[in-house]
Each structure stands twice: as C-alpha cells, then as structure tokens.
XYZ file of C-alpha atoms in Angstrom:
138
model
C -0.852 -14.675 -20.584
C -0.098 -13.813 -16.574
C 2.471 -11.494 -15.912
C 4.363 -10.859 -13.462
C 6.938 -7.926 -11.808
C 8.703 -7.594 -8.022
C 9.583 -3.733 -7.692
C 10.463 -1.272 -4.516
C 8.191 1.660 -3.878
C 10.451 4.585 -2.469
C 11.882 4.813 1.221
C 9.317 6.211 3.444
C 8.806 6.788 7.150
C 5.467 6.504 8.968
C 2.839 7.486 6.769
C -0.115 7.326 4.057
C 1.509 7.766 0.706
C -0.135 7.994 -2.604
C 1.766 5.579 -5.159
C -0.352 5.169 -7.774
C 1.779 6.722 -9.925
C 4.802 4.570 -9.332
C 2.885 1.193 -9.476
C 1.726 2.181 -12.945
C 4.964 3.195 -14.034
C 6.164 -0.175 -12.500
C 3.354 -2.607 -14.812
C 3.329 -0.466 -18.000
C 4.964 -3.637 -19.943
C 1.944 -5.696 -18.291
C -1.107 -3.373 -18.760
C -0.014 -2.476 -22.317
C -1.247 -6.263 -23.355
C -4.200 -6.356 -21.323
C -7.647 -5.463 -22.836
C -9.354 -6.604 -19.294
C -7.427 -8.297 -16.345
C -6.827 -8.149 -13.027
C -4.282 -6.448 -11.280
C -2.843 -8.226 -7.737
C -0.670 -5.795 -5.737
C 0.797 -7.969 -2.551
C 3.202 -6.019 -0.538
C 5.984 -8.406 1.182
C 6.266 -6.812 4.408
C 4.695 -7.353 8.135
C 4.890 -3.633 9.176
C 3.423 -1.730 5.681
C 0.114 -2.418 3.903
C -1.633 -1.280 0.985
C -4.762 0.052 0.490
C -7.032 1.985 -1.794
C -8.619 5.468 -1.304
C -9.678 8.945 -2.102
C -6.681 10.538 -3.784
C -7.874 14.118 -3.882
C -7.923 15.900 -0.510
C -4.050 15.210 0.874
C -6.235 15.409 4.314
C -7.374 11.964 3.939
C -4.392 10.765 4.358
C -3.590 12.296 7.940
C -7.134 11.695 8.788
C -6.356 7.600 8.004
C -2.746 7.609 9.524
C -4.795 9.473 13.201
C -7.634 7.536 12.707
C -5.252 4.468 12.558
C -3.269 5.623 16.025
C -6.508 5.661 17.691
C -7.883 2.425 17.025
C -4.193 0.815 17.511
C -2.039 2.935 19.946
C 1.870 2.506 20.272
C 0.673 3.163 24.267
C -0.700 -0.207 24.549
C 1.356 -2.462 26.740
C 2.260 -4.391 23.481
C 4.637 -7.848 24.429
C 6.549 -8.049 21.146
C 8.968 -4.866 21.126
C 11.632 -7.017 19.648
C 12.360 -4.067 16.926
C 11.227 -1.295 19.227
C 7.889 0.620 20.537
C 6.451 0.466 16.963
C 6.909 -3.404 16.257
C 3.586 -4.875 17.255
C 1.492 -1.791 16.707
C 3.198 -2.069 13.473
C 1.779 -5.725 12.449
C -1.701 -5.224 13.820
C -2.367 -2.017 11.978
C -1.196 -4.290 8.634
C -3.576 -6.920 9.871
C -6.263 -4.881 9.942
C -5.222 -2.782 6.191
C -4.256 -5.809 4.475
C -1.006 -7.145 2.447
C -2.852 -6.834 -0.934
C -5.263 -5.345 -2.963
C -7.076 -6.172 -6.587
C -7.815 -3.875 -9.181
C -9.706 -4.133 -12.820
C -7.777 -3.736 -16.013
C -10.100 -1.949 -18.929
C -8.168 -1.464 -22.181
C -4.403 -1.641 -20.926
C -5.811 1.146 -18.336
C -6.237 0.563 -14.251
C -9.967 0.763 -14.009
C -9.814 2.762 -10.505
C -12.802 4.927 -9.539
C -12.580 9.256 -10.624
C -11.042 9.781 -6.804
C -9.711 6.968 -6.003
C -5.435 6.127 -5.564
C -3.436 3.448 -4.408
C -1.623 4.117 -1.042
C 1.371 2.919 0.759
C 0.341 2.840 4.662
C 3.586 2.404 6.181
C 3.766 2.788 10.215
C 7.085 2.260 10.916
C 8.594 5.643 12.052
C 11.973 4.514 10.351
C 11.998 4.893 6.207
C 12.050 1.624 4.760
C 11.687 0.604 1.335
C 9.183 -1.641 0.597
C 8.689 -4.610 -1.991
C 5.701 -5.123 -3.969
C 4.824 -8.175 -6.051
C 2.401 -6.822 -9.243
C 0.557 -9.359 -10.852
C -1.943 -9.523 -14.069
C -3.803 -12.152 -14.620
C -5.765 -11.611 -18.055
C-alpha cells in the first residue's frame, strides 16, 4: 500500500545540511511496513534542493556549498532580484541539484550506501523552513 507524509525539515540559512536523520524520523510509520519500496523525497520549494552524499567528512559539505558559488555566482548580473541578490542564483543552483531524490527500502530500512546521507542544500542566506513531501511506494 503507498504511503504518504508532508513534514518541515528545520529552519536553516544558506547551507549543506545533513537530514537524514530527521527524514527517517519523519517516515518511521511508512518504512516500518515496507519489506522493499521506494522512497520519493520531493522538496516544495524553488530556492532549496535535495541531494544525496558522503555523510562522513563535515568538509564535503563546504566543499559542495563553494563548489556551488563558483559554478553559479550571486555576482552575475542576474535579471530576477525580485526577493533580493540571492533570488535567481537561488533557483538555478536548485535547477541544477534537483527538487527530489529516490531511495531503496530493504526490510523497513533506507537502503543508502555505508557513507552516504541525505542533505538539505538550501542557498538562501535567510533561514527558511522547508517542506518535504515523503513518499513509499511498495
């Protein structure tokens, strides 16, 4: 049976944040019931994305978040400031992460790699909270 469960990750300013932990938390009622599924995460936001990496070294996540500034710079004579200097920079760097990621479910458990964590990348120098659909689909 699908299952399904809308929930806020914490208020965060521009960043890589490791979440795993609170998504699980989130979809225990789901995973408990599901001997292998998939698990949909789809954040609902223009400015945030979520992603999956290494979830060992805490470096990795400056190196993504610099790494990220280079490729996209707020210094780029971006036309859509509506919300201020971060606003485009903001979307494209979402474009390019991605709204949503897919993970396998192995006995009730997230089947993620030994190193590997779920992340919100949030580039909006203001803390928002964010909204997160979860979905299982057995």
């Amino acid at each position: 049976m699908p299952w399904q469960k809308t929930f806020t990750l914490p208020r965060k300013s521009k960043g890589m944040y490791l979440v795993t932990d609170t998504v699980v938390s989130n979809i225990q009622d789901g995973l408990r019931d599901t001997q292998i599924g998939i698990l949909h995460l789809f954040i609902q936001h223009t400015s945030a994305a979520i992603t999956i990496n290494e979830n060992y070294d805490p470096d990795v996540r400056k190196d993504m978040s610099n790494a990220l500034d280079r490729i996209v710079p707020e210094s780029f004579p971006w036309l859509h400031t509506d919300e201020g200097p971060d606003d485009s920079v903001s979307h494209t760097k979402t474009s390019i992460i991605g709204p949503s990621i897919q993970i396998p479910i192995t006995g009730g458990r997230l089947n993620l790699g030994t190193w590997q964590g779920i992340y919100l990348a949030e580039f909006r120098e203001a803390a928002h909270t964010r909204t997160v659909v979860a979905t299982i689909l057995p």
